[in-house]
Amino acid sequence: MDSFPIINLENLNGDERKATMEKIKDACENWGFFELVNHGIPHDLMDTVERLTKEHYRKCMEQRFKELVSSKGLEAVQTEVKDMDWESTFHLRHLPESNISEIPDLSDEYRKSMKEFALKLETLAEELLDLLCENLGLEKGYLKKALYGSKGPTFGTKVANYPPCPKPDLVKGLRAHTDAGGIILLFQDDKVSGLQLLKDGNWVDVPPMHHSIVINLGDQLEVITNGKYKSVEHRVVAQTDGTRMSIASFYNPGSDAVIYPAPTLIEENNEIYPKFVFEDYMNLYARLKFQAKEPRFEAFKESNVNLGPIATV
Ligand code: OGA
Ligand code: NI
């Protein structure tokens, strides 16, 4: 497949099931990304979430962002900015317990819609994990269990807006990285583009599409699949016109989940990915997010364990 994979989830219910499963498999093996349509999340809920997110940005975030930009002199930079992203964000946590009621400046309607949206996304994430299990020859529920830990998965949402940027060649909306966690579900602006993934050395656009959900795989799925599926590098290029909305929800392991390659996916003498506690991985990721993932995996390999991740990087 050489164009960005679009998966119609409704096709899983009929004659096209096999071809659709194949398409998902190809997307996981060769792109690390795909875009879902007919995913079952009500479009009117998505419309409400979009409207409230944009209102909230204008009311509570936009001015703050402008002040930050001007205090750092970012609109007039002459050389590449390597330690900042041209984005305005806030975070919500849903699991293991919600913190939505503690986040300031959200209307009751916005809190309620985000809760409802997160519940739908959680269900969708778990459905997708089972489709991946099927394609990988793992028993149903394997991936959910692998991410579970003692308190269940960590599930959170990063609400971002990427305002228009006068110097998109010098400041990225979001610098290139892979995602640390399990599976990521993104509700992105249907008009303003910017998200790109790295495929065969080229940056490829993730096309904006009304009411779609973009899926990508994080580092933990790369480890559990022992590299059969890869977490793929991506970035956001800031645009000179229009503000891009992006609501990214991260279905991640519980902090104490022990992550390791599924035994059935290890070919003889081919165990290449390490075993570690997710929280330790995140501590490393917090410092090394915008660097290559391989040294993060290396840091947890058996021979390096005694040195500890900090000494080895
Ligand atoms: C991220 C991310 C993409 C986007 O937050 O990890 O890649 O489009 N976001 O906002
Ligand atoms: Ni990301």
PDB file of C-alpha atoms and ligand atoms in Angstrom:
ATOM      1  CA  MET A   1       0.000   0.000   0.000  1.00  0.00           C
ATOM      2  CA  ASP A   2       1.524   3.333  -0.888  1.00  0.00           C
ATOM      3  CA  SER A   3      -1.062   5.918   0.085  1.00  0.00           C
ATOM      4  CA  PHE A   4      -1.879   6.754   3.693  1.00  0.00           C
ATOM      5  CA  PRO A   5      -4.054   3.911   5.055  1.00  0.00           C
ATOM      6  CA  ILE A   6      -7.707   4.744   5.657  1.00  0.00           C
ATOM      7  CA  ILE A   7      -9.671   1.993   7.391  1.00  0.00           C
ATOM      8  CA  ASN A   8     -13.447   1.803   7.292  1.00  0.00           C
ATOM      9  CA  LEU A   9     -14.204  -0.033  10.546  1.00  0.00           C
ATOM     10  CA  GLU A  10     -17.776  -0.769   9.456  1.00  0.00           C
ATOM     11  CA  ASN A  11     -16.336  -3.158   6.902  1.00  0.00           C
ATOM     12  CA  LEU A  12     -15.371  -5.494   9.749  1.00  0.00           C
ATOM     13  CA  ASN A  13     -19.007  -6.512   9.948  1.00  0.00           C
ATOM     14  CA  GLY A  14     -19.490  -7.860   6.449  1.00  0.00           C
ATOM     15  CA  ASP A  15     -17.865  -9.614   3.499  1.00  0.00           C
ATOM     16  CA  GLU A  16     -14.908  -7.255   3.624  1.00  0.00           C
ATOM     17  CA  ARG A  17     -13.735  -8.336   7.059  1.00  0.00           C
ATOM     18  CA  LYS A  18     -10.713 -10.279   5.842  1.00  0.00           C
ATOM     19  CA  ALA A  19      -9.522  -7.528   3.488  1.00  0.00           C
ATOM     20  CA  THR A  20      -9.996  -4.934   6.232  1.00  0.00           C
ATOM     21  CA  MET A  21      -8.011  -6.981   8.767  1.00  0.00           C
ATOM     22  CA  GLU A  22      -5.275  -7.300   6.138  1.00  0.00           C
ATOM     23  CA  LYS A  23      -5.309  -3.535   5.619  1.00  0.00           C
ATOM     24  CA  ILE A  24      -4.936  -2.951   9.372  1.00  0.00           C
ATOM     25  CA  LYS A  25      -2.076  -5.442   9.472  1.00  0.00           C
ATOM     26  CA  ASP A  26      -0.315  -3.738   6.585  1.00  0.00           C
ATOM     27  CA  ALA A  27      -0.798  -0.333   8.232  1.00  0.00           C
ATOM     28  CA  CYS A  28       0.652  -1.610  11.531  1.00  0.00           C
ATOM     29  CA  GLU A  29       3.622  -3.256   9.828  1.00  0.00           C
ATOM     30  CA  ASN A  30       4.466  -0.547   7.334  1.00  0.00           C
ATOM     31  CA  TRP A  31       3.119   2.771   8.582  1.00  0.00           C
ATOM     32  CA  GLY A  32       2.635   2.648  12.344  1.00  0.00           C
ATOM     33  CA  PHE A  33      -0.339   4.926  11.610  1.00  0.00           C
ATOM     34  CA  PHE A  34      -3.802   4.662  10.074  1.00  0.00           C
ATOM     35  CA  GLU A  35      -6.950   6.729   9.933  1.00  0.00           C
ATOM     36  CA  LEU A  36     -10.340   5.333  10.962  1.00  0.00           C
ATOM     37  CA  VAL A  37     -13.705   6.211   9.497  1.00  0.00           C
ATOM     38  CA  ASN A  38     -17.019   4.734  10.653  1.00  0.00           C
ATOM     39  CA  HIS A  39     -15.392   4.009  14.003  1.00  0.00           C
ATOM     40  CA  GLY A  40     -18.680   4.158  15.914  1.00  0.00           C
ATOM     41  CA  ILE A  41     -18.002   7.335  17.913  1.00  0.00           C
ATOM     42  CA  PRO A  42     -21.037   9.580  17.351  1.00  0.00           C
ATOM     43  CA  HIS A  43     -20.298  12.485  15.038  1.00  0.00           C
ATOM     44  CA  ASP A  44     -22.448  14.865  17.057  1.00  0.00           C
ATOM     45  CA  LEU A  45     -20.315  14.139  20.144  1.00  0.00           C
ATOM     46  CA  MET A  46     -17.192  14.893  18.100  1.00  0.00           C
ATOM     47  CA  ASP A  47     -18.768  18.133  16.856  1.00  0.00           C
ATOM     48  CA  THR A  48     -19.526  19.173  20.439  1.00  0.00           C
ATOM     49  CA  VAL A  49     -16.006  18.348  21.610  1.00  0.00           C
ATOM     50  CA  GLU A  50     -14.566  20.335  18.707  1.00  0.00           C
ATOM     51  CA  ARG A  51     -16.775  23.360  19.309  1.00  0.00           C
ATOM     52  CA  LEU A  52     -16.036  23.438  23.048  1.00  0.00           C
ATOM     53  CA  THR A  53     -12.306  22.902  22.537  1.00  0.00           C
ATOM     54  CA  LYS A  54     -12.113  25.791  20.091  1.00  0.00           C
ATOM     55  CA  GLU A  55     -14.196  28.038  22.359  1.00  0.00           C
ATOM     56  CA  HIS A  56     -12.023  27.155  25.346  1.00  0.00           C
ATOM     57  CA  TYR A  57      -8.881  27.915  23.362  1.00  0.00           C
ATOM     58  CA  ARG A  58     -10.135  31.344  22.338  1.00  0.00           C
ATOM     59  CA  LYS A  59     -11.393  32.177  25.808  1.00  0.00           C
ATOM     60  CA  CYS A  60      -8.683  30.756  28.064  1.00  0.00           C
ATOM     61  CA  MET A  61      -5.555  29.852  26.102  1.00  0.00           C
ATOM     62  CA  GLU A  62      -4.973  32.101  23.104  1.00  0.00           C
ATOM     63  CA  GLN A  63      -3.948  35.237  24.953  1.00  0.00           C
ATOM     64  CA  ARG A  64      -1.621  33.280  27.228  1.00  0.00           C
ATOM     65  CA  PHE A  65       0.061  31.744  24.195  1.00  0.00           C
ATOM     66  CA  LYS A  66       0.544  35.143  22.550  1.00  0.00           C
ATOM     67  CA  GLU A  67       2.122  36.488  25.723  1.00  0.00           C
ATOM     68  CA  LEU A  68       4.474  33.514  25.942  1.00  0.00           C
ATOM     69  CA  VAL A  69       5.534  33.962  22.313  1.00  0.00           C
ATOM     70  CA  SER A  70       6.227  37.630  22.760  1.00  0.00           C
ATOM     71  CA  SER A  71       8.035  37.183  26.091  1.00  0.00           C
ATOM     72  CA  LYS A  72      10.402  34.764  24.346  1.00  0.00           C
ATOM     73  CA  GLY A  73      10.659  36.839  21.191  1.00  0.00           C
ATOM     74  CA  LEU A  74       9.630  33.791  19.204  1.00  0.00           C
ATOM     75  CA  GLU A  75       7.860  35.557  16.353  1.00  0.00           C
ATOM     76  CA  ALA A  76      11.089  37.162  15.216  1.00  0.00           C
ATOM     77  CA  VAL A  77      13.544  34.263  15.548  1.00  0.00           C
ATOM     78  CA  GLN A  78      16.289  34.059  12.948  1.00  0.00           C
ATOM     79  CA  THR A  79      17.668  30.611  13.703  1.00  0.00           C
ATOM     80  CA  GLU A  80      16.044  27.239  14.298  1.00  0.00           C
ATOM     81  CA  VAL A  81      14.375  26.863  17.709  1.00  0.00           C
ATOM     82  CA  LYS A  82      15.294  23.441  19.096  1.00  0.00           C
ATOM     83  CA  ASP A  83      13.955  23.537  22.640  1.00  0.00           C
ATOM     84  CA  MET A  84      10.338  24.612  22.170  1.00  0.00           C
ATOM     85  CA  ASP A  85       7.188  23.723  20.308  1.00  0.00           C
ATOM     86  CA  TRP A  86       4.705  26.146  18.773  1.00  0.00           C
ATOM     87  CA  GLU A  87       1.714  24.657  20.597  1.00  0.00           C
ATOM     88  CA  SER A  88      -0.762  25.549  23.321  1.00  0.00           C
ATOM     89  CA  THR A  89      -1.799  22.540  25.409  1.00  0.00           C
ATOM     90  CA  PHE A  90      -3.447  21.187  28.508  1.00  0.00           C
ATOM     91  CA  HIS A  91      -3.770  17.623  29.776  1.00  0.00           C
ATOM     92  CA  LEU A  92      -6.596  15.521  31.156  1.00  0.00           C
ATOM     93  CA  ARG A  93      -6.298  12.155  32.864  1.00  0.00           C
ATOM     94  CA  HIS A  94      -9.138   9.626  32.685  1.00  0.00           C
ATOM     95  CA  LEU A  95      -7.619   6.416  34.087  1.00  0.00           C
ATOM     96  CA  PRO A  96      -6.746   5.044  36.595  1.00  0.00           C
ATOM     97  CA  GLU A  97      -8.781   7.941  37.984  1.00  0.00           C
ATOM     98  CA  SER A  98     -10.149  11.056  36.325  1.00  0.00           C
ATOM     99  CA  ASN A  99      -8.758  14.484  37.174  1.00  0.00           C
ATOM    100  CA  ILE A 100     -11.181  16.387  34.937  1.00  0.00           C
ATOM    101  CA  SER A 101     -12.981  17.955  37.886  1.00  0.00           C
ATOM    102  CA  GLU A 102      -9.685  19.499  39.086  1.00  0.00           C
ATOM    103  CA  ILE A 103      -8.720  21.184  35.812  1.00  0.00           C
ATOM    104  CA  PRO A 104      -9.451  24.922  36.029  1.00  0.00           C
ATOM    105  CA  ASP A 105     -11.373  26.969  33.466  1.00  0.00           C
ATOM    106  CA  LEU A 106     -13.462  24.173  31.946  1.00  0.00           C
ATOM    107  CA  SER A 107     -17.215  24.612  31.656  1.00  0.00           C
ATOM    108  CA  ASP A 108     -19.455  21.867  33.027  1.00  0.00           C
ATOM    109  CA  GLU A 109     -20.567  21.092  29.493  1.00  0.00           C
ATOM    110  CA  TYR A 110     -16.945  20.749  28.340  1.00  0.00           C
ATOM    111  CA  ARG A 111     -16.051  18.457  31.263  1.00  0.00           C
ATOM    112  CA  LYS A 112     -19.069  16.280  30.567  1.00  0.00           C
ATOM    113  CA  SER A 113     -18.373  16.027  26.821  1.00  0.00           C
ATOM    114  CA  MET A 114     -14.708  15.203  27.342  1.00  0.00           C
ATOM    115  CA  LYS A 115     -15.648  12.462  29.819  1.00  0.00           C
ATOM    116  CA  GLU A 116     -18.110  10.971  27.403  1.00  0.00           C
ATOM    117  CA  PHE A 117     -15.645  11.216  24.502  1.00  0.00           C
ATOM    118  CA  ALA A 118     -12.886   9.593  26.583  1.00  0.00           C
ATOM    119  CA  LEU A 119     -15.150   6.657  27.450  1.00  0.00           C
ATOM    120  CA  LYS A 120     -15.861   6.065  23.757  1.00  0.00           C
ATOM    121  CA  LEU A 121     -12.175   6.315  22.925  1.00  0.00           C
ATOM    122  CA  GLU A 122     -11.279   3.874  25.686  1.00  0.00           C
ATOM    123  CA  THR A 123     -13.690   1.313  24.248  1.00  0.00           C
ATOM    124  CA  LEU A 124     -12.359   1.919  20.743  1.00  0.00           C
ATOM    125  CA  ALA A 125      -8.765   1.527  21.945  1.00  0.00           C
ATOM    126  CA  GLU A 126      -9.574  -1.832  23.504  1.00  0.00           C
ATOM    127  CA  GLU A 127     -11.399  -2.987  20.367  1.00  0.00           C
ATOM    128  CA  LEU A 128      -8.377  -2.042  18.305  1.00  0.00           C
ATOM    129  CA  LEU A 129      -6.016  -3.861  20.663  1.00  0.00           C
ATOM    130  CA  ASP A 130      -8.048  -7.013  20.071  1.00  0.00           C
ATOM    131  CA  LEU A 131      -7.905  -6.542  16.299  1.00  0.00           C
ATOM    132  CA  LEU A 132      -4.136  -6.246  16.633  1.00  0.00           C
ATOM    133  CA  CYS A 133      -4.108  -9.442  18.746  1.00  0.00           C
ATOM    134  CA  GLU A 134      -5.997 -11.236  16.002  1.00  0.00           C
ATOM    135  CA  ASN A 135      -3.527 -10.083  13.349  1.00  0.00           C
ATOM    136  CA  LEU A 136      -0.571 -11.017  15.559  1.00  0.00           C
ATOM    137  CA  GLY A 137      -1.904 -14.468  16.450  1.00  0.00           C
ATOM    138  CA  LEU A 138      -2.144 -13.484  20.125  1.00  0.00           C
ATOM    139  CA  GLU A 139      -5.096 -14.585  22.205  1.00  0.00           C
ATOM    140  CA  LYS A 140      -7.932 -12.069  22.541  1.00  0.00           C
ATOM    141  CA  GLY A 141      -7.273  -9.751  25.487  1.00  0.00           C
ATOM    142  CA  TYR A 142      -3.505 -10.339  25.456  1.00  0.00           C
ATOM    143  CA  LEU A 143      -2.534  -6.714  24.720  1.00  0.00           C
ATOM    144  CA  LYS A 144      -5.046  -5.239  27.132  1.00  0.00           C
ATOM    145  CA  LYS A 145      -3.686  -7.536  29.817  1.00  0.00           C
ATOM    146  CA  ALA A 146      -0.091  -6.726  28.910  1.00  0.00           C
ATOM    147  CA  LEU A 147      -0.768  -3.021  29.520  1.00  0.00           C
ATOM    148  CA  TYR A 148      -2.888  -3.530  32.628  1.00  0.00           C
ATOM    149  CA  GLY A 149      -0.467  -3.571  35.567  1.00  0.00           C
ATOM    150  CA  SER A 150      -2.166  -3.686  38.984  1.00  0.00           C
ATOM    151  CA  LYS A 151      -4.542  -0.737  38.525  1.00  0.00           C
ATOM    152  CA  GLY A 152      -5.396  -0.860  34.853  1.00  0.00           C
ATOM    153  CA  PRO A 153      -4.136   1.305  32.003  1.00  0.00           C
ATOM    154  CA  THR A 154      -3.175   4.958  32.168  1.00  0.00           C
ATOM    155  CA  PHE A 155      -5.441   6.838  29.812  1.00  0.00           C
ATOM    156  CA  GLY A 156      -5.106  10.550  29.221  1.00  0.00           C
ATOM    157  CA  THR A 157      -5.767  13.272  26.688  1.00  0.00           C
ATOM    158  CA  LYS A 158      -3.558  16.070  25.490  1.00  0.00           C
ATOM    159  CA  VAL A 159      -5.663  18.895  24.120  1.00  0.00           C
ATOM    160  CA  ALA A 160      -3.555  21.002  21.782  1.00  0.00           C
ATOM    161  CA  ASN A 161      -3.949  23.958  19.491  1.00  0.00           C
ATOM    162  CA  TYR A 162      -1.274  24.921  17.002  1.00  0.00           C
ATOM    163  CA  PRO A 163      -1.703  28.642  16.324  1.00  0.00           C
ATOM    164  CA  PRO A 164      -0.569  30.255  13.081  1.00  0.00           C
ATOM    165  CA  CYS A 165       3.197  30.664  13.075  1.00  0.00           C
ATOM    166  CA  PRO A 166       5.168  33.308  11.182  1.00  0.00           C
ATOM    167  CA  LYS A 167       8.314  31.135  11.041  1.00  0.00           C
ATOM    168  CA  PRO A 168       7.277  27.524  10.428  1.00  0.00           C
ATOM    169  CA  ASP A 169      10.674  26.675   8.949  1.00  0.00           C
ATOM    170  CA  LEU A 170      12.369  27.707  12.219  1.00  0.00           C
ATOM    171  CA  VAL A 171       9.895  26.525  14.900  1.00  0.00           C
ATOM    172  CA  LYS A 172       8.082  23.180  14.768  1.00  0.00           C
ATOM    173  CA  GLY A 173       4.509  22.848  16.019  1.00  0.00           C
ATOM    174  CA  LEU A 174       5.795  19.723  17.734  1.00  0.00           C
ATOM    175  CA  ARG A 175       9.305  18.380  17.233  1.00  0.00           C
ATOM    176  CA  ALA A 176       9.798  14.883  15.804  1.00  0.00           C
ATOM    177  CA  HIS A 177       9.354  12.040  18.306  1.00  0.00           C
ATOM    178  CA  THR A 178       7.814   8.627  18.772  1.00  0.00           C
ATOM    179  CA  ASP A 179       5.089   8.200  21.365  1.00  0.00           C
ATOM    180  CA  ALA A 180       6.105   6.356  24.518  1.00  0.00           C
ATOM    181  CA  GLY A 181       2.944   4.452  25.287  1.00  0.00           C
ATOM    182  CA  GLY A 182       0.553   1.893  23.818  1.00  0.00           C
ATOM    183  CA  ILE A 183      -1.998   3.072  21.283  1.00  0.00           C
ATOM    184  CA  ILE A 184      -2.845   6.695  20.512  1.00  0.00           C
ATOM    185  CA  LEU A 185      -6.170   8.002  19.195  1.00  0.00           C
ATOM    186  CA  LEU A 186      -6.172  11.439  17.640  1.00  0.00           C
ATOM    187  CA  PHE A 187      -9.086  13.675  16.790  1.00  0.00           C
ATOM    188  CA  GLN A 188      -7.460  16.284  14.588  1.00  0.00           C
ATOM    189  CA  ASP A 189      -8.670  19.412  12.857  1.00  0.00           C
ATOM    190  CA  ASP A 190     -10.430  18.587   9.599  1.00  0.00           C
ATOM    191  CA  LYS A 191      -9.129  21.659   7.778  1.00  0.00           C
ATOM    192  CA  VAL A 192      -5.755  22.806   9.086  1.00  0.00           C
ATOM    193  CA  SER A 193      -3.102  20.152   8.421  1.00  0.00           C
ATOM    194  CA  GLY A 194       0.360  19.763   9.921  1.00  0.00           C
ATOM    195  CA  LEU A 195       0.847  16.245  11.261  1.00  0.00           C
ATOM    196  CA  GLN A 196       3.464  14.255   9.371  1.00  0.00           C
ATOM    197  CA  LEU A 197       4.998  10.831   9.843  1.00  0.00           C
ATOM    198  CA  LEU A 198       8.371   9.588   8.711  1.00  0.00           C
ATOM    199  CA  LYS A 199       8.139   6.811   6.135  1.00  0.00           C
ATOM    200  CA  ASP A 200      11.163   5.458   4.295  1.00  0.00           C
ATOM    201  CA  GLY A 201      13.068   8.658   5.041  1.00  0.00           C
ATOM    202  CA  ASN A 202      10.330  11.008   3.805  1.00  0.00           C
ATOM    203  CA  TRP A 203       7.831  13.102   5.766  1.00  0.00           C
ATOM    204  CA  VAL A 204       4.310  12.108   4.727  1.00  0.00           C
ATOM    205  CA  ASP A 205       1.201  14.162   5.608  1.00  0.00           C
ATOM    206  CA  VAL A 206      -1.539  12.613   7.712  1.00  0.00           C
ATOM    207  CA  PRO A 207      -4.532  13.930   5.790  1.00  0.00           C
ATOM    208  CA  PRO A 208      -7.173  15.918   7.679  1.00  0.00           C
ATOM    209  CA  MET A 209     -10.546  14.233   7.260  1.00  0.00           C
ATOM    210  CA  HIS A 210     -13.854  15.168   8.819  1.00  0.00           C
ATOM    211  CA  HIS A 211     -14.881  12.923  11.750  1.00  0.00           C
ATOM    212  CA  SER A 212     -11.953  10.552  11.388  1.00  0.00           C
ATOM    213  CA  ILE A 213      -9.803   9.227  14.225  1.00  0.00           C
ATOM    214  CA  VAL A 214      -6.083   8.830  13.524  1.00  0.00           C
ATOM    215  CA  ILE A 215      -4.418   5.889  15.233  1.00  0.00           C
ATOM    216  CA  ASN A 216      -0.740   5.347  15.885  1.00  0.00           C
ATOM    217  CA  LEU A 217       1.319   2.877  17.857  1.00  0.00           C
ATOM    218  CA  GLY A 218       3.700   3.775  20.674  1.00  0.00           C
ATOM    219  CA  ASP A 219       7.013   2.365  21.870  1.00  0.00           C
ATOM    220  CA  GLN A 220       5.350  -0.165  24.205  1.00  0.00           C
ATOM    221  CA  LEU A 221       3.583  -1.918  21.349  1.00  0.00           C
ATOM    222  CA  GLU A 222       6.883  -2.086  19.508  1.00  0.00           C
ATOM    223  CA  VAL A 223       8.389  -3.863  22.534  1.00  0.00           C
ATOM    224  CA  ILE A 224       5.452  -6.224  23.109  1.00  0.00           C
ATOM    225  CA  THR A 225       5.321  -7.195  19.416  1.00  0.00           C
ATOM    226  CA  ASN A 226       9.099  -7.571  19.510  1.00  0.00           C
ATOM    227  CA  GLY A 227       9.415  -5.097  16.668  1.00  0.00           C
ATOM    228  CA  LYS A 228       6.778  -6.646  14.369  1.00  0.00           C
ATOM    229  CA  TYR A 229       5.029  -3.308  14.715  1.00  0.00           C
ATOM    230  CA  LYS A 230       7.078  -0.142  15.045  1.00  0.00           C
ATOM    231  CA  SER A 231       6.362   3.132  16.773  1.00  0.00           C
ATOM    232  CA  VAL A 232       6.906   5.630  13.981  1.00  0.00           C
ATOM    233  CA  GLU A 233       8.463   9.060  14.225  1.00  0.00           C
ATOM    234  CA  HIS A 234       6.079  11.962  13.658  1.00  0.00           C
ATOM    235  CA  ARG A 235       5.982  15.736  14.027  1.00  0.00           C
ATOM    236  CA  VAL A 236       3.664  18.694  13.619  1.00  0.00           C
ATOM    237  CA  VAL A 237       4.654  21.391  11.164  1.00  0.00           C
ATOM    238  CA  ALA A 238       3.233  24.748  12.194  1.00  0.00           C
ATOM    239  CA  GLN A 239       1.155  26.525   9.559  1.00  0.00           C
ATOM    240  CA  THR A 240       1.209  30.186   8.648  1.00  0.00           C
ATOM    241  CA  ASP A 241      -2.606  30.279   8.427  1.00  0.00           C
ATOM    242  CA  GLY A 242      -5.264  28.877  10.716  1.00  0.00           C
ATOM    243  CA  THR A 243      -5.154  27.284  14.153  1.00  0.00           C
ATOM    244  CA  ARG A 244      -4.972  23.488  14.148  1.00  0.00           C
ATOM    245  CA  MET A 245      -6.909  21.613  16.823  1.00  0.00           C
ATOM    246  CA  SER A 246      -5.556  18.275  17.963  1.00  0.00           C
ATOM    247  CA  ILE A 247      -6.989  16.103  20.717  1.00  0.00           C
ATOM    248  CA  ALA A 248      -4.639  13.187  21.291  1.00  0.00           C
ATOM    249  CA  SER A 249      -5.613  10.422  23.708  1.00  0.00           C
ATOM    250  CA  PHE A 250      -2.952   8.053  24.967  1.00  0.00           C
ATOM    251  CA  TYR A 251      -3.901   4.527  26.034  1.00  0.00           C
ATOM    252  CA  ASN A 252      -0.791   3.567  27.969  1.00  0.00           C
ATOM    253  CA  PRO A 253       0.318   0.857  30.365  1.00  0.00           C
ATOM    254  CA  GLY A 254      -0.360   1.193  34.068  1.00  0.00           C
ATOM    255  CA  SER A 255       2.687   2.657  35.791  1.00  0.00           C
ATOM    256  CA  ASP A 256       3.672  -0.693  37.361  1.00  0.00           C
ATOM    257  CA  ALA A 257       2.981  -2.821  34.261  1.00  0.00           C
ATOM    258  CA  VAL A 258       5.957  -4.962  33.310  1.00  0.00           C
ATOM    259  CA  ILE A 259       6.475  -4.665  29.575  1.00  0.00           C
ATOM    260  CA  TYR A 260       8.253  -7.349  27.541  1.00  0.00           C
ATOM    261  CA  PRO A 261       7.998  -9.059  24.160  1.00  0.00           C
ATOM    262  CA  ALA A 262       5.150 -11.569  23.803  1.00  0.00           C
ATOM    263  CA  PRO A 263       6.852 -14.987  23.989  1.00  0.00           C
ATOM    264  CA  THR A 264       5.091 -16.249  20.845  1.00  0.00           C
ATOM    265  CA  LEU A 265       6.496 -13.344  18.845  1.00  0.00           C
ATOM    266  CA  ILE A 266      10.087 -14.146  19.675  1.00  0.00           C
ATOM    267  CA  GLU A 267      11.756 -16.217  17.034  1.00  0.00           C
ATOM    268  CA  GLU A 268      14.586 -18.437  18.133  1.00  0.00           C
ATOM    269  CA  ASN A 269      17.575 -16.386  19.344  1.00  0.00           C
ATOM    270  CA  ASN A 270      15.887 -13.284  18.160  1.00  0.00           C
ATOM    271  CA  GLU A 271      14.889 -11.626  21.390  1.00  0.00           C
ATOM    272  CA  ILE A 272      15.816  -8.059  20.741  1.00  0.00           C
ATOM    273  CA  TYR A 273      13.540  -5.984  22.930  1.00  0.00           C
ATOM    274  CA  PRO A 274      14.011  -5.619  26.695  1.00  0.00           C
ATOM    275  CA  LYS A 275      11.792  -6.059  29.747  1.00  0.00           C
ATOM    276  CA  PHE A 276      11.099  -3.160  32.113  1.00  0.00           C
ATOM    277  CA  VAL A 277       8.550  -1.456  34.327  1.00  0.00           C
ATOM    278  CA  PHE A 278       6.613   1.170  32.374  1.00  0.00           C
ATOM    279  CA  GLU A 279       7.173   3.903  34.959  1.00  0.00           C
ATOM    280  CA  ASP A 280      10.950   3.512  34.592  1.00  0.00           C
ATOM    281  CA  TYR A 281      10.589   3.843  30.835  1.00  0.00           C
ATOM    282  CA  MET A 282       8.569   7.039  31.259  1.00  0.00           C
ATOM    283  CA  ASN A 283      11.194   8.535  33.550  1.00  0.00           C
ATOM    284  CA  LEU A 284      13.728   8.025  30.796  1.00  0.00           C
ATOM    285  CA  TYR A 285      11.340   9.234  28.083  1.00  0.00           C
ATOM    286  CA  ALA A 286      10.647  12.457  29.961  1.00  0.00           C
ATOM    287  CA  ARG A 287      14.268  13.432  29.366  1.00  0.00           C
ATOM    288  CA  LEU A 288      14.784  11.865  25.947  1.00  0.00           C
ATOM    289  CA  LYS A 289      11.451  12.304  24.155  1.00  0.00           C
ATOM    290  CA  PHE A 290      12.894  14.180  21.202  1.00  0.00           C
ATOM    291  CA  GLN A 291      15.738  11.739  20.659  1.00  0.00           C
ATOM    292  CA  ALA A 292      15.827   8.397  18.872  1.00  0.00           C
ATOM    293  CA  LYS A 293      13.985   5.579  20.652  1.00  0.00           C
ATOM    294  CA  GLU A 294      16.711   2.941  20.208  1.00  0.00           C
ATOM    295  CA  PRO A 295      18.934   4.197  23.063  1.00  0.00           C
ATOM    296  CA  ARG A 296      15.855   4.086  25.323  1.00  0.00           C
ATOM    297  CA  PHE A 297      15.346   0.406  24.535  1.00  0.00           C
ATOM    298  CA  GLU A 298      19.092  -0.226  24.842  1.00  0.00           C
ATOM    299  CA  ALA A 299      19.158   1.311  28.308  1.00  0.00           C
ATOM    300  CA  PHE A 300      16.888  -1.452  29.609  1.00  0.00           C
ATOM    301  CA  LYS A 301      18.693  -4.409  28.090  1.00  0.00           C
ATOM    302  CA  GLU A 302      19.904  -7.061  30.500  1.00  0.00           C
ATOM    303  CA  SER A 303      23.588  -6.159  30.293  1.00  0.00           C
ATOM    304  CA  ASN A 304      22.843  -2.517  31.080  1.00  0.00           C
ATOM    305  CA  VAL A 305      20.469  -3.040  33.951  1.00  0.00           C
ATOM    306  CA  ASN A 306      23.103  -2.847  36.651  1.00  0.00           C
ATOM    307  CA  LEU A 307      24.276   0.511  35.393  1.00  0.00           C
ATOM    308  CA  GLY A 308      20.732   1.828  35.465  1.00  0.00           C
ATOM    309  CA  PRO A 309      19.222   3.844  32.680  1.00  0.00           C
ATOM    310  CA  ILE A 310      20.647   7.137  33.818  1.00  0.00           C
ATOM    311  CA  ALA A 311      24.262   6.005  33.750  1.00  0.00           C
ATOM    312  CA  THR A 312      23.965   4.532  30.281  1.00  0.00           C
ATOM    313  CA  VAL A 313      22.592   7.434  28.307  1.00  0.00           C
TER     314      VAL A 313
HETATM  315  C1  OGA B   1       1.756  14.019  20.483  1.00  0.00           C
HETATM  316  C2  OGA B   1       1.512  14.166  19.040  1.00  0.00           C
HETATM  317  C3  OGA B   1       0.238  15.054  17.260  1.00  0.00           C
HETATM  318  C4  OGA B   1      -0.736  16.103  16.984  1.00  0.00           C
HETATM  319  O1  OGA B   1       1.183  14.799  21.252  1.00  0.00           O
HETATM  320  O2  OGA B   1       2.494  13.103  20.851  1.00  0.00           O
HETATM  321  O3  OGA B   1       2.197  13.558  18.271  1.00  0.00           O
HETATM  322  O4  OGA B   1      -1.223  16.126  15.878  1.00  0.00           O
HETATM  323  N1  OGA B   1       0.536  14.976  18.630  1.00  0.00           N
HETATM  324  O5  OGA B   1      -1.001  16.903  17.869  1.00  0.00           O
HETATM  325 NI    NI B   2       3.143  11.998  19.275  1.00  0.00          NI
END
